[in-house]
GROMACS .gro file of C-alpha atoms in nm:
model
  161
    1UNK     CA    1   4.476 -13.932  -7.894
    2UNK     CA    2   4.110 -13.993  -7.982
    3UNK     CA    3   4.006 -13.672  -8.014
    4UNK     CA    4   4.301 -13.620  -8.241
    5UNK     CA    5   4.154 -13.827  -8.455
    6UNK     CA    6   3.811 -13.752  -8.451
    7UNK     CA    7   3.876 -13.376  -8.520
    8UNK     CA    8   4.117 -13.492  -8.837
    9UNK     CA    9   3.840 -13.750  -9.000
   10UNK     CA   10   3.551 -13.451  -8.904
   11UNK     CA   11   3.815 -13.229  -9.109
   12UNK     CA   12   3.830 -13.473  -9.351
   13UNK     CA   13   3.528 -13.509  -9.484
   14UNK     CA   14   3.454 -13.151  -9.429
   15UNK     CA   15   3.719 -13.177  -9.721
   16UNK     CA   16   3.585 -13.388  -9.948
   17UNK     CA   17   3.413 -13.230 -10.266
   18UNK     CA   18   3.067 -13.201 -10.243
   19UNK     CA   19   3.013 -13.472 -10.586
   20UNK     CA   20   3.246 -13.713 -10.364
   21UNK     CA   21   2.912 -13.716 -10.119
   22UNK     CA   22   2.678 -13.698 -10.411
   23UNK     CA   23   2.355 -13.935 -10.445
   24UNK     CA   24   2.342 -14.072 -10.771
   25UNK     CA   25   1.901 -14.096 -10.855
   26UNK     CA   26   1.920 -14.184 -11.187
   27UNK     CA   27   2.202 -14.304 -11.433
   28UNK     CA   28   2.487 -14.087 -11.392
   29UNK     CA   29   2.337 -13.746 -11.267
   30UNK     CA   30   2.281 -13.676 -10.931
   31UNK     CA   31   2.015 -13.536 -10.621
   32UNK     CA   32   2.175 -13.170 -10.620
   33UNK     CA   33   2.287 -13.093 -10.972
   34UNK     CA   34   2.218 -12.730 -11.121
   35UNK     CA   35   1.998 -12.731 -11.483
   36UNK     CA   36   2.309 -12.736 -11.724
   37UNK     CA   37   2.553 -13.034 -11.532
   38UNK     CA   38   2.285 -13.210 -11.551
   39UNK     CA   39   2.273 -13.086 -11.916
   40UNK     CA   40   2.593 -13.181 -11.927
   41UNK     CA   41   2.537 -13.563 -11.828
   42UNK     CA   42   2.290 -13.600 -11.989
   43UNK     CA   43   2.393 -13.440 -12.375
   44UNK     CA   44   2.051 -13.585 -12.519
   45UNK     CA   45   1.830 -13.361 -12.237
   46UNK     CA   46   1.632 -13.121 -12.374
   47UNK     CA   47   1.396 -12.792 -12.204
   48UNK     CA   48   1.126 -12.945 -12.132
   49UNK     CA   49   0.808 -12.884 -12.311
   50UNK     CA   50   0.571 -12.988 -12.059
   51UNK     CA   51   0.541 -12.757 -11.709
   52UNK     CA   52   0.492 -13.023 -11.538
   53UNK     CA   53   0.565 -12.919 -11.213
   54UNK     CA   54   0.467 -13.180 -10.875
   55UNK     CA   55   0.331 -13.064 -10.546
   56UNK     CA   56   0.622 -12.943 -10.371
   57UNK     CA   57   0.692 -12.688 -10.636
   58UNK     CA   58   0.950 -12.907 -10.840
   59UNK     CA   59   0.950 -12.846 -11.211
   60UNK     CA   60   1.021 -13.072 -11.447
   61UNK     CA   61   1.274 -12.782 -11.686
   62UNK     CA   62   1.417 -13.111 -11.839
   63UNK     CA   63   1.352 -13.387 -12.077
   64UNK     CA   64   1.489 -13.692 -12.223
   65UNK     CA   65   1.211 -13.975 -12.477
   66UNK     CA   66   1.261 -14.261 -12.569
   67UNK     CA   67   1.450 -14.363 -12.267
   68UNK     CA   68   1.349 -14.767 -12.284
   69UNK     CA   69   1.297 -14.993 -11.973
   70UNK     CA   70   1.190 -15.326 -12.031
   71UNK     CA   71   1.176 -15.286 -12.408
   72UNK     CA   72   0.911 -15.029 -12.321
   73UNK     CA   73   0.928 -14.657 -12.435
   74UNK     CA   74   0.908 -14.386 -12.102
   75UNK     CA   75   1.093 -14.059 -12.077
   76UNK     CA   76   1.258 -13.928 -11.853
   77UNK     CA   77   1.198 -13.616 -11.656
   78UNK     CA   78   1.446 -13.388 -11.458
   79UNK     CA   79   1.208 -13.194 -11.189
   80UNK     CA   80   1.412 -12.896 -11.030
   81UNK     CA   81   1.349 -12.709 -10.719
   82UNK     CA   82   1.480 -12.441 -10.604
   83UNK     CA   83   1.775 -12.516 -10.865
   84UNK     CA   84   1.835 -12.815 -10.753
   85UNK     CA   85   1.771 -13.153 -10.964
   86UNK     CA   86   1.485 -13.328 -10.656
   87UNK     CA   87   1.367 -13.638 -10.880
   88UNK     CA   88   1.402 -13.841 -11.194
   89UNK     CA   89   1.097 -13.977 -11.331
   90UNK     CA   90   1.064 -14.129 -11.646
   91UNK     CA   91   0.653 -14.182 -11.703
   92UNK     CA   92   0.562 -14.446 -11.966
   93UNK     CA   93   0.492 -14.294 -12.343
   94UNK     CA   94   0.200 -14.454 -12.434
   95UNK     CA   95  -0.078 -14.602 -12.181
   96UNK     CA   96   0.070 -14.924 -11.987
   97UNK     CA   97  -0.090 -15.257 -11.986
   98UNK     CA   98  -0.038 -15.524 -11.692
   99UNK     CA   99   0.212 -15.646 -11.907
  100UNK     CA  100   0.388 -15.376 -11.955
  101UNK     CA  101   0.390 -15.349 -11.575
  102UNK     CA  102   0.540 -15.701 -11.558
  103UNK     CA  103   0.842 -15.688 -11.747
  104UNK     CA  104   0.929 -15.370 -11.624
  105UNK     CA  105   0.863 -15.550 -11.251
  106UNK     CA  106   1.037 -15.865 -11.345
  107UNK     CA  107   1.357 -15.618 -11.493
  108UNK     CA  108   1.362 -15.392 -11.153
  109UNK     CA  109   1.321 -15.703 -10.958
  110UNK     CA  110   1.648 -15.854 -11.114
  111UNK     CA  111   1.856 -15.504 -11.117
  112UNK     CA  112   1.696 -15.391 -10.684
  113UNK     CA  113   1.564 -15.764 -10.604
  114UNK     CA  114   1.265 -15.739 -10.347
  115UNK     CA  115   1.030 -15.453 -10.324
  116UNK     CA  116   1.047 -15.282  -9.940
  117UNK     CA  117   0.646 -15.247  -9.961
  118UNK     CA  118   0.422 -15.315 -10.158
  119UNK     CA  119   0.042 -15.199 -10.212
  120UNK     CA  120  -0.145 -15.344 -10.501
  121UNK     CA  121  -0.481 -15.364 -10.605
  122UNK     CA  122  -0.449 -15.576 -10.976
  123UNK     CA  123  -0.604 -15.191 -11.110
  124UNK     CA  124  -0.328 -15.039 -10.934
  125UNK     CA  125   0.012 -15.048 -10.792
  126UNK     CA  126   0.227 -14.906 -10.580
  127UNK     CA  127   0.621 -15.011 -10.510
  128UNK     CA  128   0.870 -14.885 -10.341
  129UNK     CA  129   1.309 -15.018 -10.332
  130UNK     CA  130   1.672 -14.924 -10.171
  131UNK     CA  131   1.889 -14.801 -10.375
  132UNK     CA  132   2.158 -14.837 -10.151
  133UNK     CA  133   2.115 -14.542  -9.859
  134UNK     CA  134   2.005 -14.297 -10.005
  135UNK     CA  135   1.794 -14.312 -10.300
  136UNK     CA  136   1.421 -14.463 -10.304
  137UNK     CA  137   1.317 -14.616 -10.588
  138UNK     CA  138   0.909 -14.638 -10.683
  139UNK     CA  139   0.685 -14.762 -10.924
  140UNK     CA  140   0.351 -14.617 -10.969
  141UNK     CA  141   0.021 -14.805 -11.236
  142UNK     CA  142  -0.294 -14.731 -11.258
  143UNK     CA  143  -0.502 -14.900 -11.518
  144UNK     CA  144  -0.847 -14.799 -11.411
  145UNK     CA  145  -1.087 -14.869 -11.627
  146UNK     CA  146  -0.912 -15.169 -11.787
  147UNK     CA  147  -0.783 -14.948 -12.201
  148UNK     CA  148  -0.467 -14.868 -12.062
  149UNK     CA  149  -0.325 -14.658 -11.765
  150UNK     CA  150  -0.052 -14.488 -11.713
  151UNK     CA  151   0.304 -14.604 -11.515
  152UNK     CA  152   0.579 -14.388 -11.346
  153UNK     CA  153   0.916 -14.472 -11.221
  154UNK     CA  154   1.068 -14.255 -10.956
  155UNK     CA  155   1.438 -14.173 -10.861
  156UNK     CA  156   1.478 -13.975 -10.513
  157UNK     CA  157   1.714 -13.926 -10.262
  158UNK     CA  158   1.580 -14.021  -9.921
  159UNK     CA  159   1.670 -13.700  -9.800
  160UNK     CA  160   1.491 -13.506  -9.996
  161UNK     CA  161   1.170 -13.680  -9.976
   0.00000   0.00000   0.00000
């Protein structure tokens, strides 16, 4: 009887639609979505004019400007690998300051709790959070020279790392 129950459970899982098991990365976009699915889920997404790519070959094919995080504007970039959504990165649209980082971190900790890991030298910050069991979220900030730096917020599938 136990074998039959396990077999039925496995069969039911196999029949679930892929969307039911999808990993939500950011807002209502899921890891593995196609460009058209992301564009439908995020109607303000437009083809990226800047051809950015990651080391693994994923390219930013869709983007949305002026996504506010802690009252600061970020550009959301949807990276696709082999035609499937691989990662969502939000990049500060203006030079980021330590005060910007602090405001973003307060919002992140309020939403996700304490970081799993943090490396902070003052000029460089790299923190990682777990969102559920499926998504890794990172904040990266660098301000070398003190004139304003860059800040990225990265949503990535734990399976896709």
